[in-house]
Amino acid sequence: QCESPEYSATSVLYPSNSVLIFLDQLSKTLWLWHGSEAEPRLKFIAARKSSNLRDRIAIDYKISAIDEKTEPDEFKFLIGLD
């Protein structure tokens, strides 16, 4: 599949100016997805919230921050793109 520099498969599903947290129960990972146009302040807030979330409900989960257009295959599979 071919992606242009201004387009990614995830940008169809999620706005590029957002930061989202995904809970993956199979791999015990909290994925912190950063859209390519997300503001640094939003990224900071989401990082803090994901840490709080892990401490409250998923203490044995790891947090993995990923950027739009560089998503690993494991994440793409989680959201149904692979």
Short mmCIF file of N, CA, C and O in Angstrom, two decimals:
data_model
loop_
_atom_site.label_atom_id
_atom_site.label_comp_id
_atom_site.label_asym_id
_atom_site.label_seq_id
_atom_site.Cartn_x
_atom_site.Cartn_y
_atom_site.Cartn_z
N GLN A 1 0.83 -1.18 0.00
CA GLN A 1 0.00 0.00 0.00
C GLN A 1 0.87 1.24 0.00
O GLN A 1 1.91 1.28 0.62
N CYS A 2 0.44 2.24 -0.68
CA CYS A 2 1.23 3.46 -0.84
C CYS A 2 0.58 4.59 -0.06
O CYS A 2 -0.62 4.79 -0.15
N GLU A 3 1.39 5.30 0.70
CA GLU A 3 0.88 6.44 1.45
C GLU A 3 1.64 7.69 1.04
O GLU A 3 2.85 7.69 0.96
N SER A 4 0.92 8.76 0.79
CA SER A 4 1.56 10.02 0.47
C SER A 4 2.02 10.68 1.77
O SER A 4 1.54 10.34 2.84
N PRO A 5 2.94 11.64 1.71
CA PRO A 5 3.45 12.29 2.92
C PRO A 5 2.37 12.96 3.75
O PRO A 5 2.46 13.03 4.95
N GLU A 6 1.29 13.44 3.12
CA GLU A 6 0.26 14.15 3.86
C GLU A 6 -0.92 13.26 4.25
O GLU A 6 -1.88 13.70 4.86
N TYR A 7 -0.85 11.97 3.93
CA TYR A 7 -1.96 11.06 4.18
C TYR A 7 -1.45 9.79 4.83
O TYR A 7 -0.40 9.28 4.48
N SER A 8 -2.19 9.31 5.82
CA SER A 8 -1.87 8.00 6.38
C SER A 8 -3.18 7.27 6.62
O SER A 8 -4.25 7.88 6.70
N ALA A 9 -3.10 5.97 6.73
CA ALA A 9 -4.31 5.17 6.95
C ALA A 9 -4.99 5.55 8.25
O ALA A 9 -6.22 5.59 8.33
N THR A 10 -4.22 5.88 9.27
CA THR A 10 -4.83 6.25 10.55
C THR A 10 -5.51 7.61 10.48
O THR A 10 -6.45 7.87 11.22
N SER A 11 -5.05 8.50 9.59
CA SER A 11 -5.69 9.82 9.50
C SER A 11 -7.11 9.72 8.97
O SER A 11 -7.92 10.63 9.17
N VAL A 12 -7.45 8.62 8.32
CA VAL A 12 -8.82 8.40 7.89
C VAL A 12 -9.70 8.10 9.10
O VAL A 12 -10.85 8.52 9.19
N LEU A 13 -9.14 7.39 10.08
CA LEU A 13 -9.89 7.00 11.27
C LEU A 13 -9.86 8.04 12.38
O LEU A 13 -10.84 8.23 13.10
N TYR A 14 -8.72 8.69 12.55
CA TYR A 14 -8.51 9.59 13.69
C TYR A 14 -7.92 10.91 13.20
O TYR A 14 -7.01 10.92 12.39
N PRO A 15 -8.40 12.03 13.74
CA PRO A 15 -7.88 13.34 13.33
C PRO A 15 -6.40 13.49 13.67
O PRO A 15 -5.96 13.11 14.75
N SER A 16 -5.64 14.04 12.76
CA SER A 16 -4.20 14.20 12.95
C SER A 16 -3.84 15.19 14.05
O SER A 16 -2.71 15.21 14.51
N ASN A 17 -4.79 15.99 14.49
CA ASN A 17 -4.49 16.96 15.55
C ASN A 17 -4.86 16.42 16.93
O ASN A 17 -4.93 17.16 17.90
N SER A 18 -5.09 15.11 17.04
CA SER A 18 -5.48 14.51 18.31
C SER A 18 -4.41 13.58 18.86
O SER A 18 -3.48 13.19 18.17
N VAL A 19 -4.58 13.27 20.14
CA VAL A 19 -3.76 12.27 20.82
C VAL A 19 -4.75 11.31 21.46
O VAL A 19 -5.68 11.73 22.15
N LEU A 20 -4.57 10.01 21.23
CA LEU A 20 -5.52 9.01 21.71
C LEU A 20 -4.81 7.94 22.51
O LEU A 20 -3.64 7.63 22.27
N ILE A 21 -5.54 7.34 23.44
CA ILE A 21 -5.01 6.25 24.26
C ILE A 21 -5.82 5.00 23.94
O ILE A 21 -7.04 5.01 23.99
N PHE A 22 -5.11 3.91 23.62
CA PHE A 22 -5.74 2.63 23.33
C PHE A 22 -5.26 1.62 24.35
O PHE A 22 -4.06 1.52 24.61
N LEU A 23 -6.18 0.84 24.90
CA LEU A 23 -5.85 -0.21 25.86
C LEU A 23 -5.88 -1.54 25.13
O LEU A 23 -6.92 -1.97 24.64
N ASP A 24 -4.73 -2.19 25.04
CA ASP A 24 -4.60 -3.48 24.35
C ASP A 24 -4.44 -4.57 25.40
O ASP A 24 -3.37 -4.72 26.00
N GLN A 25 -5.50 -5.34 25.63
CA GLN A 25 -5.46 -6.36 26.67
C GLN A 25 -4.62 -7.56 26.29
O GLN A 25 -4.08 -8.23 27.17
N LEU A 26 -4.47 -7.84 25.01
CA LEU A 26 -3.67 -8.99 24.60
C LEU A 26 -2.18 -8.79 24.85
O LEU A 26 -1.51 -9.67 25.37
N SER A 27 -1.69 -7.63 24.48
CA SER A 27 -0.25 -7.37 24.66
C SER A 27 0.05 -6.62 25.95
O SER A 27 1.21 -6.32 26.23
N LYS A 28 -1.01 -6.31 26.72
CA LYS A 28 -0.87 -5.55 27.96
C LYS A 28 -0.10 -4.25 27.72
O LYS A 28 0.90 -3.96 28.35
N THR A 29 -0.62 -3.49 26.76
CA THR A 29 0.01 -2.23 26.36
C THR A 29 -1.03 -1.12 26.34
O THR A 29 -2.15 -1.32 25.86
N LEU A 30 -0.65 0.02 26.86
CA LEU A 30 -1.42 1.25 26.66
C LEU A 30 -0.72 1.99 25.53
O LEU A 30 0.42 2.45 25.67
N TRP A 31 -1.35 2.04 24.38
CA TRP A 31 -0.78 2.74 23.22
C TRP A 31 -1.16 4.21 23.31
O TRP A 31 -2.34 4.54 23.40
N LEU A 32 -0.20 5.07 23.26
CA LEU A 32 -0.41 6.52 23.27
C LEU A 32 -0.10 7.01 21.86
O LEU A 32 1.06 7.14 21.47
N TRP A 33 -1.17 7.23 21.08
CA TRP A 33 -1.02 7.59 19.67
C TRP A 33 -1.02 9.10 19.51
O TRP A 33 -1.94 9.78 19.95
N HIS A 34 0.02 9.63 18.87
CA HIS A 34 0.15 11.06 18.62
C HIS A 34 -0.12 11.34 17.15
O HIS A 34 0.62 10.87 16.28
N GLY A 35 -1.16 12.12 16.87
CA GLY A 35 -1.39 12.56 15.51
C GLY A 35 -0.27 13.50 15.07
O GLY A 35 0.35 14.18 15.90
N SER A 36 -0.01 13.55 13.79
CA SER A 36 1.12 14.34 13.27
C SER A 36 0.98 15.83 13.51
O SER A 36 1.97 16.56 13.48
N GLU A 37 -0.23 16.31 13.76
CA GLU A 37 -0.45 17.74 13.98
C GLU A 37 -0.88 18.05 15.43
O GLU A 37 -1.35 19.15 15.72
N ALA A 38 -0.69 17.09 16.32
CA ALA A 38 -1.07 17.29 17.73
C ALA A 38 -0.14 18.30 18.40
O ALA A 38 1.07 18.29 18.16
N GLU A 39 -0.72 19.14 19.23
CA GLU A 39 0.06 20.15 19.95
C GLU A 39 0.87 19.50 21.07
O GLU A 39 0.41 18.54 21.70
N PRO A 40 2.08 20.01 21.33
CA PRO A 40 2.92 19.46 22.40
C PRO A 40 2.21 19.41 23.75
O PRO A 40 2.37 18.45 24.50
N ARG A 41 1.42 20.44 24.06
CA ARG A 41 0.70 20.46 25.34
C ARG A 41 -0.27 19.28 25.43
O ARG A 41 -0.39 18.64 26.48
N LEU A 42 -0.96 18.97 24.34
CA LEU A 42 -1.89 17.85 24.32
C LEU A 42 -1.14 16.53 24.51
O LEU A 42 -1.62 15.63 25.22
N LYS A 43 0.03 16.40 23.90
CA LYS A 43 0.84 15.19 24.07
C LYS A 43 1.26 15.02 25.53
O LYS A 43 1.23 13.92 26.07
N PHE A 44 1.64 16.11 26.17
CA PHE A 44 2.05 16.06 27.57
C PHE A 44 0.89 15.64 28.46
O PHE A 44 1.04 14.77 29.33
N ILE A 45 -0.28 16.23 28.25
CA ILE A 45 -1.46 15.89 29.05
C ILE A 45 -1.82 14.41 28.87
O ILE A 45 -2.11 13.70 29.84
N ALA A 46 -1.80 13.94 27.65
CA ALA A 46 -2.14 12.54 27.37
C ALA A 46 -1.13 11.58 28.00
O ALA A 46 -1.51 10.52 28.49
N ALA A 47 0.14 11.95 28.01
CA ALA A 47 1.15 11.11 28.65
C ALA A 47 0.87 10.99 30.14
O ALA A 47 0.97 9.91 30.73
N ARG A 48 0.52 12.09 30.76
CA ARG A 48 0.21 12.07 32.19
C ARG A 48 -1.06 11.26 32.46
O ARG A 48 -1.11 10.46 33.39
N LYS A 49 -2.08 11.44 31.63
CA LYS A 49 -3.33 10.69 31.81
C LYS A 49 -3.11 9.19 31.60
O LYS A 49 -3.70 8.38 32.31
N SER A 50 -2.29 8.81 30.62
CA SER A 50 -2.06 7.39 30.38
C SER A 50 -1.33 6.76 31.56
O SER A 50 -1.61 5.62 31.93
N SER A 51 -0.42 7.50 32.16
CA SER A 51 0.28 7.00 33.35
C SER A 51 -0.71 6.82 34.50
O SER A 51 -0.68 5.80 35.21
N ASN A 52 -1.60 7.78 34.69
CA ASN A 52 -2.62 7.67 35.74
C ASN A 52 -3.55 6.50 35.48
O ASN A 52 -3.91 5.76 36.41
N LEU A 53 -3.94 6.32 34.24
CA LEU A 53 -4.82 5.21 33.86
C LEU A 53 -4.16 3.87 34.16
O LEU A 53 -4.77 2.98 34.73
N ARG A 54 -2.90 3.75 33.79
CA ARG A 54 -2.17 2.51 34.06
C ARG A 54 -2.11 2.24 35.56
O ARG A 54 -2.32 1.13 36.01
N ASP A 55 -1.83 3.27 36.34
CA ASP A 55 -1.72 3.09 37.79
C ASP A 55 -3.05 2.67 38.41
O ASP A 55 -3.07 1.96 39.41
N ARG A 56 -4.17 3.10 37.83
CA ARG A 56 -5.49 2.79 38.39
C ARG A 56 -6.03 1.43 37.96
O ARG A 56 -6.60 0.71 38.77
N ILE A 57 -5.89 1.08 36.67
CA ILE A 57 -6.57 -0.13 36.19
C ILE A 57 -5.68 -1.14 35.47
O ILE A 57 -6.13 -2.24 35.20
N ALA A 58 -4.48 -0.78 35.15
CA ALA A 58 -3.64 -1.68 34.34
C ALA A 58 -2.19 -1.60 34.81
O ALA A 58 -1.29 -1.32 34.02
N ILE A 59 -1.96 -1.87 36.07
CA ILE A 59 -0.64 -1.67 36.68
C ILE A 59 0.47 -2.47 35.98
O ILE A 59 1.61 -2.03 35.93
N ASP A 60 0.14 -3.61 35.42
CA ASP A 60 1.16 -4.43 34.77
C ASP A 60 1.29 -4.17 33.27
O ASP A 60 1.97 -4.90 32.56
N TYR A 61 0.67 -3.10 32.78
CA TYR A 61 0.76 -2.75 31.36
C TYR A 61 1.93 -1.80 31.13
O TYR A 61 2.32 -1.04 32.00
N LYS A 62 2.48 -1.87 29.93
CA LYS A 62 3.50 -0.90 29.53
C LYS A 62 2.84 0.20 28.71
O LYS A 62 1.79 -0.01 28.11
N ILE A 63 3.45 1.35 28.71
CA ILE A 63 2.98 2.47 27.89
C ILE A 63 3.90 2.60 26.69
O ILE A 63 5.12 2.66 26.85
N SER A 64 3.32 2.63 25.51
CA SER A 64 4.10 2.75 24.29
C SER A 64 3.57 3.94 23.48
O SER A 64 2.44 3.92 23.01
N ALA A 65 4.39 4.97 23.36
CA ALA A 65 4.02 6.16 22.59
C ALA A 65 4.42 5.96 21.14
O ALA A 65 5.54 5.54 20.85
N ILE A 66 3.49 6.26 20.25
CA ILE A 66 3.75 6.11 18.82
C ILE A 66 3.24 7.34 18.07
O ILE A 66 2.31 7.99 18.51
N ASP A 67 3.88 7.62 16.97
CA ASP A 67 3.51 8.77 16.15
C ASP A 67 2.80 8.31 14.89
O ASP A 67 3.10 7.24 14.34
N GLU A 68 1.86 9.15 14.46
CA GLU A 68 1.15 8.88 13.21
C GLU A 68 2.17 8.69 12.08
O GLU A 68 3.18 9.37 12.01
N LYS A 69 1.88 7.74 11.22
CA LYS A 69 2.70 7.36 10.06
C LYS A 69 3.89 6.49 10.42
O LYS A 69 4.65 6.07 9.54
N THR A 70 4.10 6.19 11.72
CA THR A 70 5.18 5.29 12.12
C THR A 70 4.64 4.19 13.03
O THR A 70 5.38 3.63 13.83
N GLU A 71 3.35 3.89 12.91
CA GLU A 71 2.72 2.90 13.76
C GLU A 71 3.28 1.51 13.48
O GLU A 71 3.41 1.11 12.32
N PRO A 72 3.59 0.75 14.53
CA PRO A 72 4.05 -0.62 14.34
C PRO A 72 2.89 -1.52 13.89
O PRO A 72 1.71 -1.21 14.11
N ASP A 73 3.22 -2.65 13.31
CA ASP A 73 2.20 -3.58 12.81
C ASP A 73 1.26 -4.04 13.92
O ASP A 73 0.07 -4.21 13.70
N GLU A 74 1.79 -4.24 15.12
CA GLU A 74 0.97 -4.68 16.25
C GLU A 74 -0.15 -3.69 16.55
O GLU A 74 -1.30 -4.07 16.82
N PHE A 75 0.15 -2.40 16.45
CA PHE A 75 -0.86 -1.38 16.67
C PHE A 75 -1.86 -1.34 15.51
O PHE A 75 -3.06 -1.24 15.73
N LYS A 76 -1.37 -1.44 14.29
CA LYS A 76 -2.26 -1.43 13.13
C LYS A 76 -3.25 -2.59 13.20
O LYS A 76 -4.43 -2.45 12.87
N PHE A 77 -2.78 -3.74 13.66
CA PHE A 77 -3.65 -4.90 13.83
C PHE A 77 -4.73 -4.62 14.88
O PHE A 77 -5.91 -4.92 14.69
N LEU A 78 -4.32 -3.98 15.98
CA LEU A 78 -5.26 -3.66 17.06
C LEU A 78 -6.42 -2.81 16.57
O LEU A 78 -7.57 -3.04 16.94
N ILE A 79 -6.14 -1.82 15.73
CA ILE A 79 -7.20 -0.92 15.28
C ILE A 79 -7.83 -1.35 13.95
O ILE A 79 -8.65 -0.64 13.39
N GLY A 80 -7.44 -2.52 13.46
CA GLY A 80 -8.09 -3.09 12.29
C GLY A 80 -7.55 -2.64 10.95
O GLY A 80 -8.25 -2.71 9.94
N LEU A 81 -6.30 -2.18 10.90
CA LEU A 81 -5.72 -1.74 9.63
C LEU A 81 -4.82 -2.78 8.99
O LEU A 81 -4.30 -2.56 7.92
N ASP A 82 -4.60 -3.88 9.67
CA ASP A 82 -3.69 -4.89 9.13
C ASP A 82 -4.27 -6.26 9.25
O ASP A 82 -5.04 -6.58 10.08
#
